[in-house]
Structure formats: C-alpha cells, structure tokens
Amino acid sequence: MSAKIAELGFEVNSNGLMVAQNRLRGVTKEGRTTTKEIKSLDQSFVGLKGAVGIAVAALATFGVSMNIKDTIFSFDKAITGLRATTRATAEDMALYEKQARTLGATSMFSATQAAEAQRFLAMAGFNLNEVMQSTPGILKLATAAEIGLAQAADLASNALGGLQLPVEELGRVMDVLAESASSSNTDIVQMASALKRSAPIATLAKIEIEELAAVIGALSDAGLQAELAGTGVIGMIRQLSKMTPQAEQAVKDLGLSVDDLSIKKHGLTGVMRNLSKVQLDESAAIAIFGSEAAAAGAVVAAFSDSVAEQTVRL
C-alpha cells in the first residue's frame, strides 16, 4: 500500500515538474519573461507543492495506522497470554484488562506492559485480587530500580515469600528497599538479592524487614553486597542461634554471657550492640561467628548504633 501511495505521489509530482521545466526552458529560450509566463510558471510549482503535500500526508497517515494496529495486536497478545496463565473467567479478564488500560494511561508503561506485569505475578502464584493489588506497585518498583517488569515482579514475589508477608505488605517492602538503596552503598536489585538469600532464616529469628534491611545496608557500605550480604546475615544468625563450645568460651573471655548474645532476647541489633561494647578482635569474631560470617559480624557490631538508627528510619 505504501508503495502505491508513493508511486501515485511520484507520478503527480513528475507531471507537475515536467510542465514547469518545459515552461522554464521556453522562457530561457526566448531570453525574456512576461508577467503572464511567470504566473503560469508559478502555478505549475504550486501544483507540484500540493501534490507533494498530499503524498506525504498519505504516507504519514498510513504509518500512524500501522502503529495503532501494532499496539492493538501487542495488547491482545498480552491479554491472551494472561488468560492462558490465569485461566480466568470472562468477568475476571475484564477486570484485568480494565486495570491494564488504566495503568497504561497513567504510568510510563503501556497497557501491554501492564498486562505482562499481571501475567508475571500470576505465574508467581498470585490470585486475581493479589495481582490487582500488586501490579501498580510492580510498575513503580520497575521504574525506581530501572529494571524490567519481569524482574520487578520476581523481586517482589521473592521478598514477600521469603519474609512470609501478605500481598498487602508489598508497599512496605518496596518502600524499605527503595529507602535502603538510596541511603546505602547498594541498589534495589542488590538489596533484593540479599533479602532473597537471608529473609527465610531472618523471619524464623523474628527479625523484621526494617532491621534486616538496615543490617544489609551496613554490610553493603563495607563492600559486602547482594548475596554476600545475605550469606553474612545467615551466618550470623546461625552461629548466634546455636553457639559452639569455642564460641561460648570466646564470649566469656570478652566479659559477656551467652544470654547477652541471644537474638531471641535482644534482637540481632541488640546483640551486636553488646558486642560493640567489648574489644571484638579477629580471633574472637571467628570463634563466635565462624570463618564465613566473621567479617559480617565484625562489621555489624562496629556499626550497630547506625544500624539501630536506620532501623527506626525505615
């Protein structure tokens, strides 16, 4: 179709150009011009200009139409994929589609992308209500972290699952991630990676996401980021939860009791504050936290006051 429009424009333009050229040669040949001839020449070029405008407008209209068709096709494809994933009823699909169109009109993402975000959440096991509640937050998370919607949905679902939090807490989780990333030497993706690694055991130890994020932030500032931070948190909790005889002796040598290092009684930050009051050297850190988590334990103990303050801020 575009080829035919272009051809039509070329033929019209060529006819006008040929007329103008013939008259111009005639004027040149005579070596003189008259008012009548000049007007005739001018009219030929006016016709040429109009024909060019019509052709360009036709091509522009054709291009816009193709863009609209592509957009509609992409949205329909996304909705079809969502329907296949959720096996939703027509009534539920209408709700999905309405939200996707609304988000497409009110965010930096298109309706197609919003529908894809819905599908990613559905693939993670979210039901209709959970998808509807979470999708706007996923779009915000993707924008803040400058990541794709699939990755944003994956990060959010992993964080909620690891922390054993309901979907209603997604806003809280994202706020903590964003604030921690903006105030520590890390980013949202690295924070989420550390949470994914450490959240399950931290949850068992009754550590809230705010405290956990503050600890991860302190580790990140010391260069232990992403999975390294998560692994460090796991090691600290594991060693403090069940001390070895060597750890108990090291604690006594520091002038503390095993009770002083009880996460159950003092919380992780409280334990680290107790350790910060004594001279925690390398050998004591290794004896208490083990070789894998010794560095993490030493860092968090040294910055336990900052961790406590950040926990409150979050």
Short mmCIF file of C-alpha atoms in Angstrom, two decimals:
data_model
loop_
_atom_site.label_atom_id
_atom_site.label_comp_id
_atom_site.label_asym_id
_atom_site.label_seq_id
_atom_site.Cartn_x
_atom_site.Cartn_y
_atom_site.Cartn_z
CA MET A 1 0.00 0.00 0.00
CA SER A 2 2.80 2.41 0.89
CA ALA A 3 4.49 1.64 -2.43
CA LYS A 4 1.30 2.54 -4.35
CA ILE A 5 0.89 5.79 -2.45
CA ALA A 6 4.50 6.72 -3.08
CA GLU A 7 4.12 5.83 -6.76
CA LEU A 8 1.00 7.97 -7.06
CA GLY A 9 2.74 10.89 -5.43
CA PHE A 10 5.73 10.46 -7.73
CA GLU A 11 3.57 10.40 -10.86
CA VAL A 12 1.69 13.54 -9.87
CA ASN A 13 4.88 15.26 -8.86
CA SER A 14 6.61 14.25 -12.07
CA ASN A 15 3.81 15.64 -14.26
CA GLY A 16 3.90 18.96 -12.44
CA LEU A 17 7.66 19.08 -12.62
CA MET A 18 7.72 18.32 -16.34
CA VAL A 19 5.23 21.13 -17.08
CA ALA A 20 7.24 23.56 -15.01
CA GLN A 21 10.52 22.51 -16.62
CA ASN A 22 9.07 22.88 -20.16
CA ARG A 23 7.81 26.37 -19.42
CA LEU A 24 11.07 27.33 -17.81
CA ARG A 25 13.00 26.18 -20.88
CA GLY A 26 10.62 28.14 -23.04
CA VAL A 27 11.29 31.28 -21.05
CA THR A 28 15.01 30.70 -21.16
CA LYS A 29 14.97 30.10 -24.91
CA GLU A 30 13.19 33.32 -25.63
CA GLY A 31 15.65 35.18 -23.45
CA ARG A 32 12.82 37.20 -21.88
CA THR A 33 9.92 36.83 -19.42
CA THR A 34 6.46 38.23 -19.31
CA THR A 35 4.05 38.60 -16.41
CA LYS A 36 1.73 36.00 -17.92
CA GLU A 37 4.51 33.45 -18.30
CA ILE A 38 5.76 34.00 -14.76
CA LYS A 39 2.24 33.46 -13.36
CA SER A 40 1.89 30.27 -15.40
CA LEU A 41 5.25 29.02 -14.15
CA ASP A 42 4.32 29.83 -10.57
CA GLN A 43 1.03 27.92 -10.86
CA SER A 44 2.90 24.82 -12.04
CA PHE A 45 5.12 24.83 -8.98
CA VAL A 46 2.12 25.44 -6.72
CA GLY A 47 0.52 22.31 -8.16
CA LEU A 48 3.74 20.41 -7.61
CA LYS A 49 3.89 21.56 -3.96
CA GLY A 50 0.28 20.49 -3.36
CA ALA A 51 0.86 17.04 -4.83
CA VAL A 52 3.91 16.51 -2.64
CA GLY A 53 1.89 17.51 0.43
CA ILE A 54 -0.89 15.04 -0.40
CA ALA A 55 1.58 12.19 -0.85
CA VAL A 56 3.43 12.97 2.40
CA ALA A 57 0.16 13.22 4.32
CA ALA A 58 -1.00 9.89 2.92
CA LEU A 59 2.23 8.20 3.97
CA ALA A 60 2.08 9.74 7.43
CA THR A 61 -1.49 8.54 7.88
CA PHE A 62 -0.53 5.08 6.75
CA GLY A 63 2.37 4.98 9.26
CA VAL A 64 0.19 6.07 12.15
CA SER A 65 -2.40 3.45 11.26
CA MET A 66 0.25 0.77 11.26
CA ASN A 67 1.46 1.90 14.71
CA ILE A 68 -2.07 1.72 16.07
CA LYS A 69 -2.56 -1.75 14.59
CA ASP A 70 0.73 -2.93 16.11
CA THR A 71 -0.27 -1.56 19.52
CA ILE A 72 -3.67 -3.26 19.43
CA PHE A 73 -2.10 -6.53 18.31
CA SER A 74 0.51 -6.41 21.12
CA PHE A 75 -2.13 -5.71 23.77
CA ASP A 76 -4.37 -8.51 22.52
CA LYS A 77 -1.39 -10.86 22.57
CA ALA A 78 -0.54 -9.89 26.17
CA ILE A 79 -4.15 -10.39 27.27
CA THR A 80 -4.24 -13.78 25.55
CA GLY A 81 -1.09 -14.80 27.41
CA LEU A 82 -2.59 -13.59 30.69
CA ARG A 83 -5.78 -15.57 30.03
CA ALA A 84 -3.77 -18.72 29.31
CA THR A 85 -1.76 -18.30 32.52
CA THR A 86 -4.63 -17.46 34.86
CA ARG A 87 -7.42 -19.43 33.15
CA ALA A 88 -9.62 -16.59 34.38
CA THR A 89 -13.29 -16.21 33.62
CA ALA A 90 -14.52 -13.58 31.18
CA GLU A 91 -15.58 -11.45 34.13
CA ASP A 92 -12.15 -11.65 35.76
CA MET A 93 -10.42 -10.97 32.45
CA ALA A 94 -12.48 -7.82 32.10
CA LEU A 95 -11.08 -6.65 35.45
CA TYR A 96 -7.52 -7.46 34.40
CA GLU A 97 -7.97 -5.63 31.10
CA LYS A 98 -9.53 -2.58 32.74
CA GLN A 99 -6.63 -2.24 35.17
CA ALA A 100 -4.04 -2.72 32.42
CA ARG A 101 -5.62 0.01 30.29
CA THR A 102 -5.83 2.36 33.30
CA LEU A 103 -2.19 1.81 34.23
CA GLY A 104 -1.21 2.27 30.60
CA ALA A 105 -2.88 5.68 30.63
CA THR A 106 -1.49 6.83 33.99
CA SER A 107 2.09 5.48 34.11
CA MET A 108 5.20 5.46 31.96
CA PHE A 109 4.36 1.90 30.92
CA SER A 110 1.94 0.89 28.19
CA ALA A 111 -1.23 -1.12 28.70
CA THR A 112 0.56 -4.04 27.07
CA GLN A 113 3.39 -3.86 29.58
CA ALA A 114 0.92 -3.62 32.46
CA ALA A 115 -0.80 -6.77 31.22
CA GLU A 116 2.56 -8.51 31.03
CA ALA A 117 3.27 -7.50 34.64
CA GLN A 118 -0.05 -9.04 35.63
CA ARG A 119 0.95 -12.26 33.89
CA PHE A 120 4.34 -12.36 35.64
CA LEU A 121 2.61 -12.08 39.03
CA ALA A 122 0.09 -14.73 38.08
CA MET A 123 2.96 -17.03 37.11
CA ALA A 124 4.39 -16.46 40.62
CA GLY A 125 1.16 -17.85 42.08
CA PHE A 126 -0.72 -14.63 42.80
CA ASN A 127 -4.51 -14.83 42.55
CA LEU A 128 -6.79 -12.23 40.97
CA ASN A 129 -7.03 -9.94 44.00
CA GLU A 130 -3.30 -10.21 44.71
CA VAL A 131 -2.41 -9.39 41.12
CA MET A 132 -4.75 -6.39 41.13
CA GLN A 133 -3.25 -5.13 44.40
CA SER A 134 0.37 -5.70 43.37
CA THR A 135 0.58 -4.62 39.73
CA PRO A 136 0.69 -0.83 40.37
CA GLY A 137 3.49 -1.40 42.89
CA ILE A 138 5.41 -3.58 40.44
CA LEU A 139 5.33 -0.77 37.87
CA LYS A 140 6.64 1.66 40.50
CA LEU A 141 9.38 -0.76 41.54
CA ALA A 142 10.47 -1.27 37.93
CA THR A 143 10.62 2.49 37.45
CA ALA A 144 12.60 3.12 40.63
CA ALA A 145 15.07 0.30 40.04
CA GLU A 146 15.25 0.89 36.26
CA ILE A 147 14.60 -2.79 35.59
CA GLY A 148 12.14 -4.76 33.50
CA LEU A 149 8.69 -5.73 34.71
CA ALA A 150 9.51 -9.44 34.80
CA GLN A 151 12.47 -8.82 37.09
CA ALA A 152 10.47 -6.41 39.25
CA ALA A 153 7.70 -8.98 39.69
CA ASP A 154 10.29 -11.64 40.52
CA LEU A 155 11.99 -9.45 43.14
CA ALA A 156 8.71 -8.50 44.78
CA SER A 157 7.31 -12.04 44.92
CA ASN A 158 10.60 -13.41 46.29
CA ALA A 159 10.74 -10.74 49.01
CA LEU A 160 7.15 -11.32 50.09
CA GLY A 161 7.60 -15.07 50.07
CA GLY A 162 10.88 -15.04 51.96
CA LEU A 163 9.55 -12.67 54.60
CA GLN A 164 6.24 -14.55 54.77
CA LEU A 165 4.33 -11.32 54.31
CA PRO A 166 0.90 -10.93 52.70
CA VAL A 167 0.44 -9.04 49.44
CA GLU A 168 -0.93 -6.09 51.41
CA GLU A 169 2.61 -5.53 52.70
CA LEU A 170 4.10 -5.11 49.22
CA GLY A 171 4.11 -1.32 49.54
CA ARG A 172 6.02 -1.57 52.81
CA VAL A 173 8.57 -3.93 51.30
CA MET A 174 9.16 -1.69 48.28
CA ASP A 175 9.49 1.42 50.46
CA VAL A 176 12.11 -0.31 52.60
CA LEU A 177 14.01 -1.49 49.53
CA ALA A 178 13.99 1.95 47.94
CA GLU A 179 14.97 3.81 51.12
CA SER A 180 17.73 1.35 51.97
CA ALA A 181 19.16 1.53 48.46
CA SER A 182 19.15 5.33 48.50
CA SER A 183 20.95 5.56 51.85
CA SER A 184 23.49 2.73 51.48
CA ASN A 185 26.20 1.68 49.05
CA THR A 186 23.88 -0.61 47.14
CA ASP A 187 20.89 -0.59 44.80
CA ILE A 188 17.42 -2.09 44.83
CA VAL A 189 18.43 -5.18 42.86
CA GLN A 190 21.33 -5.93 45.22
CA MET A 191 19.14 -5.29 48.25
CA ALA A 192 16.53 -7.67 46.88
CA SER A 193 19.20 -10.28 46.19
CA ALA A 194 20.42 -10.08 49.80
CA LEU A 195 16.85 -10.28 51.08
CA LYS A 196 16.11 -13.30 48.92
CA ARG A 197 19.11 -15.07 50.44
CA SER A 198 18.58 -14.12 54.08
CA ALA A 199 14.85 -13.47 54.52
CA PRO A 200 13.72 -17.05 55.27
CA ILE A 201 16.10 -17.59 58.20
CA ALA A 202 15.75 -13.97 59.38
CA THR A 203 11.98 -14.45 59.52
CA LEU A 204 12.41 -17.56 61.65
CA ALA A 205 14.55 -15.46 64.00
CA LYS A 206 11.70 -12.90 64.24
CA ILE A 207 13.75 -10.19 62.55
CA GLU A 208 11.56 -7.59 60.82
CA ILE A 209 12.32 -6.38 57.31
CA GLU A 210 13.34 -2.90 58.54
CA GLU A 211 16.07 -4.29 60.82
CA LEU A 212 17.15 -6.83 58.23
CA ALA A 213 17.45 -4.12 55.57
CA ALA A 214 19.44 -1.91 57.94
CA VAL A 215 21.89 -4.75 58.61
CA ILE A 216 22.22 -5.44 54.88
CA GLY A 217 22.81 -1.72 54.29
CA ALA A 218 25.66 -1.68 56.81
CA LEU A 219 27.24 -4.72 55.18
CA SER A 220 26.85 -3.12 51.76
CA ASP A 221 28.64 0.00 52.94
CA ALA A 222 31.55 -2.26 53.87
CA GLY A 223 31.61 -3.85 50.41
CA LEU A 224 29.59 -6.96 51.27
CA GLN A 225 26.74 -6.54 48.81
CA ALA A 226 23.95 -8.61 47.30
CA GLU A 227 24.34 -12.34 48.01
CA LEU A 228 27.49 -11.73 50.07
CA ALA A 229 25.43 -9.63 52.47
CA GLY A 230 22.66 -12.21 52.54
CA THR A 231 25.13 -15.02 53.23
CA GLY A 232 26.71 -12.96 56.01
CA VAL A 233 23.34 -12.44 57.69
CA ILE A 234 22.58 -16.16 57.52
CA GLY A 235 25.95 -16.99 59.06
CA MET A 236 25.50 -14.55 61.93
CA ILE A 237 22.03 -15.80 62.80
CA ARG A 238 23.05 -19.46 62.53
CA GLN A 239 26.09 -19.09 64.77
CA LEU A 240 24.32 -16.98 67.39
CA SER A 241 21.36 -19.32 67.48
CA LYS A 242 23.46 -22.34 68.36
CA MET A 243 26.85 -21.44 69.79
CA THR A 244 29.72 -23.85 69.70
CA PRO A 245 31.79 -24.50 72.83
CA GLN A 246 34.55 -22.37 71.28
CA ALA A 247 32.09 -19.51 70.76
CA GLU A 248 30.84 -19.72 74.33
CA GLN A 249 34.40 -19.57 75.64
CA ALA A 250 35.21 -16.58 73.42
CA VAL A 251 32.11 -14.80 74.72
CA LYS A 252 33.17 -15.41 78.32
CA ASP A 253 36.70 -14.20 77.55
CA LEU A 254 35.13 -10.95 76.32
CA GLY A 255 33.36 -10.49 79.62
CA LEU A 256 29.91 -11.28 78.20
CA SER A 257 27.45 -14.08 78.75
CA VAL A 258 25.70 -16.30 76.23
CA ASP A 259 22.49 -14.58 77.25
CA ASP A 260 23.96 -11.23 76.13
CA LEU A 261 24.13 -12.64 72.61
CA SER A 262 20.63 -14.09 72.47
CA ILE A 263 18.76 -12.83 69.38
CA LYS A 264 15.53 -14.03 70.93
CA LYS A 265 16.01 -11.70 73.92
CA HIS A 266 17.84 -8.73 72.41
CA GLY A 267 17.24 -8.89 68.67
CA LEU A 268 20.10 -9.02 66.17
CA THR A 269 20.95 -5.32 66.55
CA GLY A 270 20.83 -5.57 70.35
CA VAL A 271 23.28 -8.48 70.27
CA MET A 272 25.61 -6.52 68.02
CA ARG A 273 25.42 -3.52 70.33
CA ASN A 274 26.50 -5.72 73.22
CA LEU A 275 29.45 -6.92 71.17
CA SER A 276 30.37 -3.35 70.25
CA LYS A 277 30.96 -2.59 73.93
CA VAL A 278 33.90 -5.01 74.10
CA GLN A 279 37.09 -5.45 72.13
CA LEU A 280 35.99 -7.84 69.38
CA ASP A 281 39.22 -8.90 67.70
CA GLU A 282 39.71 -11.23 64.73
CA SER A 283 40.10 -14.44 66.71
CA ALA A 284 37.02 -13.70 68.83
CA ALA A 285 34.96 -12.86 65.73
CA ILE A 286 35.95 -16.13 64.05
CA ALA A 287 35.28 -18.12 67.22
CA ILE A 288 31.79 -16.60 67.62
CA PHE A 289 30.62 -16.28 64.01
CA GLY A 290 32.74 -18.83 62.19
CA SER A 291 35.16 -18.07 59.39
CA GLU A 292 32.41 -17.41 56.81
CA ALA A 293 30.43 -14.87 58.86
CA ALA A 294 33.26 -13.36 60.93
CA ALA A 295 33.67 -10.33 58.67
CA ALA A 296 29.93 -9.67 58.60
CA GLY A 297 29.69 -9.98 62.39
CA ALA A 298 32.59 -7.60 62.95
CA VAL A 299 31.11 -5.01 60.57
CA VAL A 300 27.62 -5.06 62.04
CA ALA A 301 28.98 -4.92 65.59
CA ALA A 302 31.16 -1.92 64.72
CA PHE A 303 28.22 -0.07 63.16
CA SER A 304 25.45 -1.35 65.44
CA ASP A 305 24.40 2.16 66.51
CA SER A 306 23.97 3.20 62.88
CA VAL A 307 22.02 0.01 62.19
CA ALA A 308 19.69 0.80 65.09
CA GLU A 309 19.12 4.35 63.82
CA GLN A 310 18.50 3.18 60.28
CA THR A 311 16.02 0.58 61.50
CA VAL A 312 13.97 3.34 63.11
CA ARG A 313 14.14 5.50 59.97
CA LEU A 314 12.92 2.66 57.79
#
